[in-house]
Amino acid sequence: MSFKEKMEETAKKKESNSVLALDFPFRSPDKRDELLVEAQDVLDAVHPYVCAVKFNHHLVLPLAIMDCKANDIGATNQVIAEYYYAAGFDALIANPFVGWEEGLKPIFDVARRLQRGVILLTYMSHKGASEGYGQTVHDAAGAATAQYVSFAKKAVQWGADGAVVGATYPEKIREIHGILGEHVPIYSPGIGAQGGAAETAAKAGARYFIVGRSITLAENPSEAAKKLCSAIRQGR
Amino acid sequence: MSFKEKMEETAKKKESNSVLALDFPFRSPDKRDELLVEAQDVLDAVHPYVCAVKFNHHLVLPLAIMDCKANDIGATNQVIAEYYYAAGFDALIANPFVGWEEGLKPIFDVARRLQRGVILLTYMSHKGASEGYGQTVHDAAGAATAQYVSFAKKAVQWGADGAVVGATYPEKIREIHGILGEHVPIYSPGIGAQGGAAETAAKAGARYFIVGRSITLAENPSEAAKKLCSAIRQGR
């Protein structure tokens, strides 16, 4: 089963399209043991309401668990992919800006061999995203186009298993969804703490919803995750 | 002392502008213990001939030591920076594509507070680099410009401590050096295994030289590092 199919199936079974971003603020070395316990607690409380968990530097660095947004040269990307997939991760997030040849191709090669997924950044959720993702570039034929449009086309062309588009930009979700169609599902971060609304993102075409701080830092993470599920259901 | 001054001083003292990229190919879990020993051996053999060491996912993932090329949202970048700097690293490499606001600004803020360095990707060393770093973009005034030119200008504007430009593209080093002047030193990877020549990169304006596999995988790493030093001296 491909990563895409696995996501589809898990989302259906769990009746949830929420992806938990297991992110926590910086901790000093003497407080890092607690981090593992806290992360475990949040997972225990929230797992009925999420279909996947996204790890990031937050947990890798202190706990050596995971990382993402690969944007290195091919030889390095290959090593990164081999390690993550060997560690049991089902998918990696990568930045298409790095290009194909000696760039992301080696990640896709490893992913295909191991039946794992590659999700491409297409439009990020923060304010400065317009600087890079929103800039005007010239396509191969010399015509002016938006960077994120060129990334969305690459996601289709390279056979990506997903595309990241910030929930803080629902109009970009709609436009990118128009390019990706049903081939490449949209993963949408930026919900809650960053100001994006799951319902709006769902209406615009997002399939999965990456939520971090508004669950991990909630007084009642389980309740927060449950609420998110119903917001998404209303949007779809 | 700032990171830039520290590099300058160390390079002078060590009579070397080489930065060792401590990269090794993927190892299966049962062979990872050897990796620490090997990395230590290479460091022991090579340290007289290098002024700095650059870690990457290769060693972070199996050994939980380091990482780089930050390109996340500001809140995450801040956590990444806090952890790396708390772990003792002197500088991070980041991708300017992510933009300033809620992007790289938080990394620069943490770096300034802790007197650490931020080095920006400006033109990478691999073939696919032309796809992103070499693309034509529109600047704020709407004029067509090269992406790497816009990145080099940001490196100056944001007060970066260095700019990464691949040794495989000496003509880009020359052009970018023209923009950066003496404010932002150029760190040049891609020497050896990837086909770049230290001498040519040095002549074009690179200040520091990042070398990985042609030292770490050499039969005699010490000899390989020594040779590199003299090649750089000839180029300068």
Coordinates of C-alpha atoms in Angstrom, one line a residue:
Chain A
M1 CA 0.0 0.0 0.0
S2 CA 1.4 3.4 -0.9
F3 CA 1.7 6.2 1.7
K4 CA -1.1 8.1 0.1
E5 CA -3.5 5.1 0.3
K6 CA -2.4 4.4 3.9
M7 CA -3.3 8.0 4.9
E8 CA -6.6 7.7 3.1
E9 CA -7.4 4.5 4.9
T10 CA -6.3 5.6 8.4
A11 CA -8.2 8.9 8.0
K12 CA -11.4 6.9 7.2
K13 CA -10.9 4.4 10.0
K14 CA -10.1 7.1 12.6
E15 CA -12.8 9.4 11.2
S16 CA -10.2 12.1 11.4
N17 CA -8.1 14.1 8.9
S18 CA -6.1 15.8 11.6
V19 CA -2.3 15.4 11.7
L20 CA -0.8 16.2 15.1
A21 CA 2.4 18.3 14.9
L22 CA 4.1 17.1 18.1
D23 CA 5.9 20.5 18.8
F24 CA 6.9 21.9 22.1
P25 CA 8.8 25.1 23.0
F26 CA 12.6 25.0 23.7
R27 CA 13.6 23.3 27.0
S28 CA 16.9 23.6 28.9
P29 CA 18.9 20.4 29.2
D30 CA 17.8 19.7 32.8
K31 CA 14.1 19.7 31.7
R32 CA 14.3 17.6 28.6
D33 CA 13.4 14.3 30.3
E34 CA 10.0 15.7 31.0
L35 CA 9.6 16.4 27.3
L36 CA 9.4 12.7 26.5
V37 CA 6.8 12.2 29.2
E38 CA 4.7 15.2 28.1
A39 CA 4.9 14.1 24.4
Q40 CA 3.8 10.6 25.4
D41 CA 0.9 12.1 27.5
V42 CA -0.3 14.3 24.7
L43 CA -0.1 11.3 22.3
D44 CA -2.1 9.1 24.7
A45 CA -4.8 11.7 25.1
V46 CA -5.1 12.7 21.5
H47 CA -4.5 9.5 19.4
P48 CA -8.2 8.7 19.0
Y49 CA -8.7 12.0 17.2
V50 CA -5.7 12.2 14.8
C51 CA -4.8 10.1 11.8
A52 CA -1.0 10.8 11.8
V53 CA 1.7 12.5 13.8
K54 CA 4.3 14.9 12.3
F55 CA 7.6 15.2 14.1
N56 CA 10.0 18.1 13.7
H57 CA 13.3 19.3 15.1
H58 CA 11.6 20.1 18.3
L59 CA 11.6 16.5 19.3
V60 CA 14.5 15.2 17.2
L61 CA 17.0 17.6 18.8
P62 CA 16.4 16.8 22.4
L63 CA 15.1 13.3 22.0
A64 CA 16.7 12.1 18.8
I65 CA 13.4 11.1 17.3
M66 CA 12.7 13.0 14.0
D67 CA 13.1 16.0 11.6
C68 CA 11.9 17.2 8.1
K69 CA 11.8 19.9 5.3
A70 CA 14.7 18.4 3.4
N71 CA 16.5 20.9 1.2
D72 CA 20.0 19.6 0.8
I73 CA 22.1 18.2 -2.1
G74 CA 21.0 14.8 -3.5
A75 CA 23.7 12.8 -1.8
T76 CA 22.8 14.2 1.6
N77 CA 19.1 14.0 1.0
Q78 CA 19.5 10.3 0.2
V79 CA 21.2 9.7 3.5
I80 CA 18.5 11.7 5.4
A81 CA 15.8 9.7 3.7
E82 CA 17.5 6.3 4.3
Y83 CA 17.8 7.1 8.0
Y84 CA 14.3 8.5 8.5
Y85 CA 12.6 5.6 6.6
A86 CA 14.8 3.1 8.4
A87 CA 13.7 4.6 11.7
G88 CA 10.1 3.8 10.6
F89 CA 8.8 7.1 9.3
D90 CA 6.2 6.8 6.6
A91 CA 6.9 10.1 4.9
L92 CA 9.2 13.1 4.8
I93 CA 8.5 16.7 4.0
A94 CA 10.9 18.2 1.4
N95 CA 11.4 21.6 -0.2
P96 CA 11.0 21.6 -4.0
F97 CA 13.1 24.7 -4.2
V98 CA 16.2 22.5 -4.1
G99 CA 15.3 21.2 -7.6
W100 CA 15.2 17.7 -9.1
E101 CA 18.6 16.6 -10.4
E102 CA 21.0 15.8 -7.6
G103 CA 18.3 17.5 -5.4
L104 CA 15.0 15.8 -4.5
K105 CA 15.2 12.9 -7.0
P106 CA 17.3 10.7 -4.6
I107 CA 14.6 11.1 -1.9
F108 CA 11.9 10.1 -4.3
D109 CA 14.0 7.1 -5.4
V110 CA 14.5 5.9 -1.9
A111 CA 10.8 6.6 -1.1
R112 CA 9.6 4.6 -4.1
R113 CA 11.9 1.7 -3.3
L114 CA 10.6 1.5 0.3
Q115 CA 7.0 2.4 -0.5
R116 CA 7.2 5.6 1.6
G117 CA 5.9 9.1 1.0
V118 CA 7.3 12.5 0.0
I119 CA 5.3 15.6 0.8
L120 CA 6.4 18.9 -0.8
L121 CA 6.2 22.4 0.6
T122 CA 4.1 24.4 -1.7
Y123 CA 3.0 27.5 0.3
M124 CA 4.0 27.8 3.9
S125 CA 1.8 29.3 6.7
H126 CA 3.9 32.2 8.0
K127 CA 3.9 35.9 7.1
G128 CA 7.2 35.8 5.2
A129 CA 6.0 33.0 3.0
S130 CA 5.1 35.6 0.3
E131 CA 8.8 36.4 0.0
G132 CA 9.7 33.1 -1.5
Y133 CA 6.6 31.0 -2.1
G134 CA 4.7 34.0 -3.3
Q135 CA 7.3 35.5 -5.5
T136 CA 6.9 35.8 -9.3
V137 CA 9.3 33.6 -11.3
H138 CA 9.8 32.8 -14.9
D139 CA 8.8 29.3 -16.0
A140 CA 10.7 27.2 -18.5
A141 CA 9.0 28.9 -21.4
G142 CA 9.9 32.4 -19.9
A143 CA 6.4 33.3 -18.9
A144 CA 5.8 35.0 -15.5
T145 CA 4.2 32.7 -13.0
A146 CA 3.8 32.4 -9.2
Q147 CA 6.5 30.3 -7.4
Y148 CA 3.8 28.2 -5.6
V149 CA 2.1 27.5 -9.0
S150 CA 5.4 26.1 -10.3
F151 CA 5.8 24.1 -7.1
A152 CA 2.3 22.6 -7.4
K153 CA 3.0 21.6 -11.0
K154 CA 6.2 19.9 -9.8
A155 CA 4.3 18.1 -7.1
V156 CA 2.1 16.6 -9.8
Q157 CA 5.0 15.9 -12.2
W158 CA 7.2 14.3 -9.6
G159 CA 4.4 12.2 -8.2
A160 CA 4.5 13.7 -4.7
D161 CA 2.3 12.1 -2.0
G162 CA 1.2 15.4 -0.7
A163 CA 1.6 19.2 -0.8
V164 CA 1.9 21.5 2.2
V165 CA -0.2 24.7 1.9
G166 CA -0.8 26.9 4.9
A167 CA -4.3 27.2 6.4
T168 CA -3.5 30.9 6.9
Y169 CA -3.8 31.3 3.1
P170 CA -7.1 29.7 2.1
E171 CA -7.1 31.4 -1.3
K172 CA -3.8 29.7 -2.0
I173 CA -5.3 26.3 -1.0
R174 CA -8.1 26.8 -3.4
E175 CA -5.8 27.8 -6.3
I176 CA -3.3 25.0 -5.6
H177 CA -6.1 22.5 -5.2
G178 CA -7.2 23.5 -8.7
I179 CA -3.7 22.4 -10.0
L180 CA -3.3 19.3 -7.9
G181 CA -6.8 18.0 -8.3
E182 CA -7.2 14.6 -6.6
H183 CA -3.7 13.4 -7.4
V184 CA -1.9 15.2 -4.6
P185 CA -3.7 15.7 -1.3
I186 CA -3.1 19.0 0.5
Y187 CA -1.7 19.0 4.1
S188 CA -2.5 22.2 5.8
P189 CA -0.5 23.5 8.8
G190 CA -1.0 26.9 10.6
I191 CA -4.3 26.0 12.3
G192 CA -4.9 27.6 15.7
A193 CA -1.8 29.2 17.1
Q194 CA -0.9 30.7 13.7
G195 CA -4.4 31.9 13.0
G196 CA -5.7 29.5 10.3
A197 CA -9.1 28.0 10.6
A198 CA -9.6 24.3 9.8
E199 CA -13.1 24.7 8.5
T200 CA -12.1 27.4 6.0
A201 CA -9.1 25.3 4.9
A202 CA -11.2 22.3 4.5
K203 CA -13.7 24.2 2.4
A204 CA -10.9 25.5 0.2
G205 CA -9.7 22.0 -0.6
A206 CA -7.3 20.8 2.1
R207 CA -7.5 17.1 2.9
Y208 CA -5.3 16.8 6.0
F209 CA -4.8 19.3 8.8
I210 CA -1.6 19.7 10.7
V211 CA -2.1 21.1 14.2
G212 CA 0.6 21.6 16.8
R213 CA 0.6 24.1 19.6
S214 CA -3.2 24.4 19.9
I215 CA -3.2 20.7 20.9
T216 CA 0.2 20.2 22.5
L217 CA -0.1 23.3 24.7
A218 CA -3.9 23.0 25.3
E219 CA -5.0 22.5 28.9
N220 CA -7.0 19.6 27.7
P221 CA -5.3 18.2 24.5
S222 CA -7.9 15.5 24.0
E223 CA -10.7 18.0 24.0
A224 CA -8.8 20.4 21.7
A225 CA -8.3 17.5 19.2
K226 CA -11.9 16.4 19.3
K227 CA -13.1 20.0 18.6
L228 CA -10.8 20.2 15.7
C229 CA -12.3 17.0 14.2
S230 CA -15.8 18.5 14.2
A231 CA -14.6 21.8 12.8
I232 CA -13.1 19.9 9.9
R233 CA -16.2 17.8 9.4
Q234 CA -18.3 21.0 9.1
G235 CA -15.9 22.4 6.5
R236 CA -16.0 19.3 4.2
Chain B
M1 CA 33.7 38.2 19.6
S2 CA 31.2 37.6 16.7
F3 CA 31.1 34.3 14.8
K4 CA 32.6 36.0 11.8
E5 CA 35.5 37.3 13.7
K6 CA 36.0 33.9 15.4
M7 CA 36.2 32.2 12.0
E8 CA 38.6 34.8 10.8
E9 CA 40.8 34.3 13.8
T10 CA 40.7 30.6 13.8
A11 CA 41.5 30.4 10.0
K12 CA 44.5 32.6 10.6
K13 CA 45.7 30.6 13.6
K14 CA 45.2 27.3 11.9
E15 CA 46.5 28.6 8.6
S16 CA 43.6 26.9 7.0
N17 CA 40.3 28.1 5.5
S18 CA 38.9 24.5 5.1
V19 CA 35.7 23.5 6.8
L20 CA 35.3 19.8 7.3
A21 CA 31.8 18.5 6.5
L22 CA 31.7 15.4 8.7
D23 CA 29.5 13.4 6.4
F24 CA 29.3 9.6 6.1
P25 CA 27.1 7.4 4.0
F26 CA 24.0 5.7 5.5
R27 CA 24.7 2.9 8.0
S28 CA 22.3 0.2 9.2
P29 CA 21.5 0.3 13.0
D30 CA 23.9 -2.5 13.9
K31 CA 26.8 -0.5 12.3
R32 CA 26.1 2.9 13.9
D33 CA 28.4 2.5 16.8
E34 CA 31.4 2.4 14.4
L35 CA 30.3 5.7 13.0
L36 CA 31.1 7.6 16.2
V37 CA 34.6 6.0 16.3
E38 CA 35.2 6.7 12.6
A39 CA 34.1 10.3 12.9
Q40 CA 36.4 10.7 15.9
D41 CA 39.3 9.1 14.0
V42 CA 38.8 11.5 11.0
L43 CA 38.6 14.5 13.3
D44 CA 41.8 13.4 15.1
A45 CA 43.6 13.0 11.8
V46 CA 42.4 16.1 10.2
H47 CA 42.0 18.8 12.9
P48 CA 45.4 20.4 12.3
Y49 CA 44.2 21.2 8.7
V50 CA 40.7 22.5 9.2
C51 CA 39.4 25.7 10.8
A52 CA 35.8 24.4 11.5
V53 CA 33.6 21.4 11.3
K54 CA 30.1 21.3 9.7
F55 CA 27.7 18.7 11.0
N56 CA 24.6 17.6 9.1
H57 CA 21.8 15.1 9.4
H58 CA 24.3 12.3 8.6
L59 CA 25.6 12.5 12.1
V60 CA 22.6 14.0 13.9
L61 CA 20.2 11.2 13.0
P62 CA 22.3 8.2 14.1
L63 CA 24.2 10.0 16.8
A64 CA 22.0 12.9 17.8
I65 CA 24.8 15.5 17.3
M66 CA 23.7 18.2 14.7
D67 CA 21.7 19.4 11.7
C68 CA 21.2 22.5 9.5
K69 CA 19.6 24.4 6.4
A70 CA 16.7 25.7 8.5
N71 CA 13.7 26.6 6.4
D72 CA 10.7 26.4 8.7
I73 CA 8.2 28.9 10.2
G74 CA 9.6 31.4 12.7
A75 CA 8.3 29.7 15.8
T76 CA 10.0 26.4 14.8
N77 CA 13.1 28.1 13.6
Q78 CA 13.5 29.7 16.9
V79 CA 13.3 26.4 18.7
I80 CA 15.8 24.9 16.3
A81 CA 18.2 27.7 16.9
E82 CA 17.8 27.6 20.7
Y83 CA 18.6 23.9 20.7
Y84 CA 21.6 24.0 18.4
Y85 CA 23.1 27.0 20.1
A86 CA 22.4 25.5 23.5
A87 CA 24.2 22.4 22.3
G88 CA 27.3 24.6 21.7
F89 CA 27.1 25.2 17.9
D90 CA 28.6 28.4 16.8
A91 CA 26.5 28.9 13.6
L92 CA 23.6 27.5 11.7
I93 CA 22.9 27.4 8.0
A94 CA 19.5 28.6 6.9
N95 CA 17.6 29.0 3.7
P96 CA 16.6 32.6 2.8
F97 CA 13.8 31.3 0.6
V98 CA 11.7 31.1 3.8
G99 CA 11.6 34.9 4.0
W100 CA 12.2 37.3 6.9
E101 CA 8.9 37.9 8.8
E102 CA 7.9 34.8 10.9
G103 CA 10.7 33.1 8.9
L104 CA 14.4 33.7 9.5
K105 CA 14.1 36.8 11.7
P106 CA 13.7 34.6 14.9
I107 CA 16.9 32.8 14.1
F108 CA 18.8 36.0 13.7
D109 CA 17.3 37.3 16.9
V110 CA 18.5 34.3 18.9
A111 CA 21.9 34.3 17.1
R112 CA 22.4 38.0 18.0
R113 CA 21.4 37.5 21.6
L114 CA 23.8 34.6 22.0
Q115 CA 26.5 36.0 19.7
R116 CA 26.3 33.1 17.3
G117 CA 26.3 33.0 13.5
V118 CA 23.8 32.5 10.7
I119 CA 25.0 31.5 7.3
L120 CA 22.6 31.7 4.3
L121 CA 22.3 29.4 1.4
T122 CA 22.8 31.5 -1.7
Y123 CA 23.7 29.1 -4.6
M124 CA 24.0 25.4 -3.8
S125 CA 26.5 23.0 -5.4
H126 CA 24.3 20.4 -7.1
K127 CA 23.0 20.2 -10.7
G128 CA 19.4 21.0 -9.8
A129 CA 20.5 24.2 -8.1
S130 CA 19.7 26.2 -11.3
E131 CA 16.0 25.2 -10.8
G132 CA 15.5 27.3 -7.7
Y133 CA 18.7 29.3 -6.9
G134 CA 19.2 30.1 -10.6
Q135 CA 15.6 30.9 -11.5
T136 CA 14.6 34.4 -12.7
V137 CA 12.4 36.2 -10.2
H138 CA 10.9 39.7 -10.0
D139 CA 12.3 41.9 -7.3
A140 CA 10.3 44.3 -5.1
A141 CA 10.4 46.9 -7.9
G142 CA 9.1 44.4 -10.5
A143 CA 12.4 44.1 -12.3
A144 CA 13.7 40.6 -13.5
T145 CA 16.6 39.4 -11.4
A146 CA 18.3 36.1 -10.6
Q147 CA 17.2 34.4 -7.4
Y148 CA 20.7 34.1 -6.1
V149 CA 21.3 37.9 -6.6
S150 CA 18.2 38.5 -4.5
F151 CA 19.5 36.1 -1.8
A152 CA 22.9 37.8 -1.8
K153 CA 21.3 41.2 -1.3
K154 CA 19.3 39.7 1.6
A155 CA 22.5 38.3 3.1
V156 CA 23.9 41.8 3.2
Q157 CA 20.7 43.4 4.4
W158 CA 20.0 40.9 7.2
G159 CA 23.6 41.0 8.3
A160 CA 24.3 37.3 7.7
D161 CA 27.6 35.9 8.9
G162 CA 28.3 34.0 5.7
A163 CA 26.8 32.9 2.4
V164 CA 27.0 29.4 0.9
V165 CA 27.9 29.3 -2.8
G166 CA 28.8 26.0 -4.5
A167 CA 32.4 25.6 -5.7
T168 CA 30.9 23.8 -8.7
Y169 CA 29.8 27.2 -9.9
P170 CA 32.8 29.5 -9.7
E171 CA 31.2 32.1 -12.0
K172 CA 28.4 32.4 -9.4
I173 CA 31.0 32.8 -6.6
R174 CA 32.5 35.7 -8.5
E175 CA 29.2 37.4 -9.2
I176 CA 27.9 36.9 -5.6
H177 CA 31.2 38.0 -4.2
G178 CA 30.8 41.3 -6.1
I179 CA 27.5 41.9 -4.2
L180 CA 28.7 40.7 -0.8
G181 CA 32.0 42.4 -0.9
E182 CA 33.9 41.9 2.4
H183 CA 30.8 42.1 4.6
V184 CA 29.7 38.5 4.1
P185 CA 32.3 35.8 3.6
I186 CA 31.6 33.0 1.1
Y187 CA 31.5 29.4 2.3
S188 CA 32.0 27.1 -0.6
P189 CA 30.9 23.4 -0.6
G190 CA 31.0 20.9 -3.4
I191 CA 34.8 20.5 -3.5
G192 CA 36.1 17.1 -4.5
A193 CA 33.4 14.4 -4.7
Q194 CA 31.0 16.9 -6.4
G195 CA 33.6 18.1 -8.8
G196 CA 34.4 21.6 -7.5
A197 CA 38.0 22.8 -7.3
A198 CA 39.2 24.7 -4.2
E199 CA 41.7 26.6 -6.1
T200 CA 39.2 27.9 -8.7
A201 CA 36.7 28.7 -5.9
A202 CA 39.3 30.6 -4.0
K203 CA 40.3 32.7 -7.0
A204 CA 36.6 33.5 -7.6
G205 CA 36.3 35.0 -4.1
A206 CA 35.4 32.1 -1.7
R207 CA 36.8 32.6 1.8
Y208 CA 36.0 29.2 3.4
F209 CA 35.9 25.7 1.8
I210 CA 33.5 23.0 3.0
V211 CA 34.9 19.6 2.2
G212 CA 33.2 16.3 3.1
R213 CA 33.6 13.0 1.3
S214 CA 36.9 13.7 -0.2
I215 CA 38.3 13.9 3.3
T216 CA 36.0 11.6 5.3
L217 CA 36.1 8.8 2.8
A218 CA 39.8 9.2 1.8
E219 CA 42.3 6.4 2.5
N220 CA 44.4 9.0 4.3
P221 CA 42.1 11.8 5.6
S222 CA 45.0 13.8 7.0
E223 CA 46.9 13.7 3.8
A224 CA 43.7 14.7 1.8
A225 CA 43.1 17.7 4.2
K226 CA 46.7 18.8 3.9
K227 CA 46.5 18.8 0.1
L228 CA 43.4 20.8 0.2
C229 CA 45.1 23.5 2.3
S230 CA 47.8 24.0 -0.2
A231 CA 45.4 24.1 -3.2
I232 CA 43.5 26.9 -1.4
R233 CA 46.7 28.8 -0.7
Q234 CA 47.6 28.6 -4.4
G235 CA 44.2 30.0 -5.3
R236 CA 44.3 33.0 -3.0

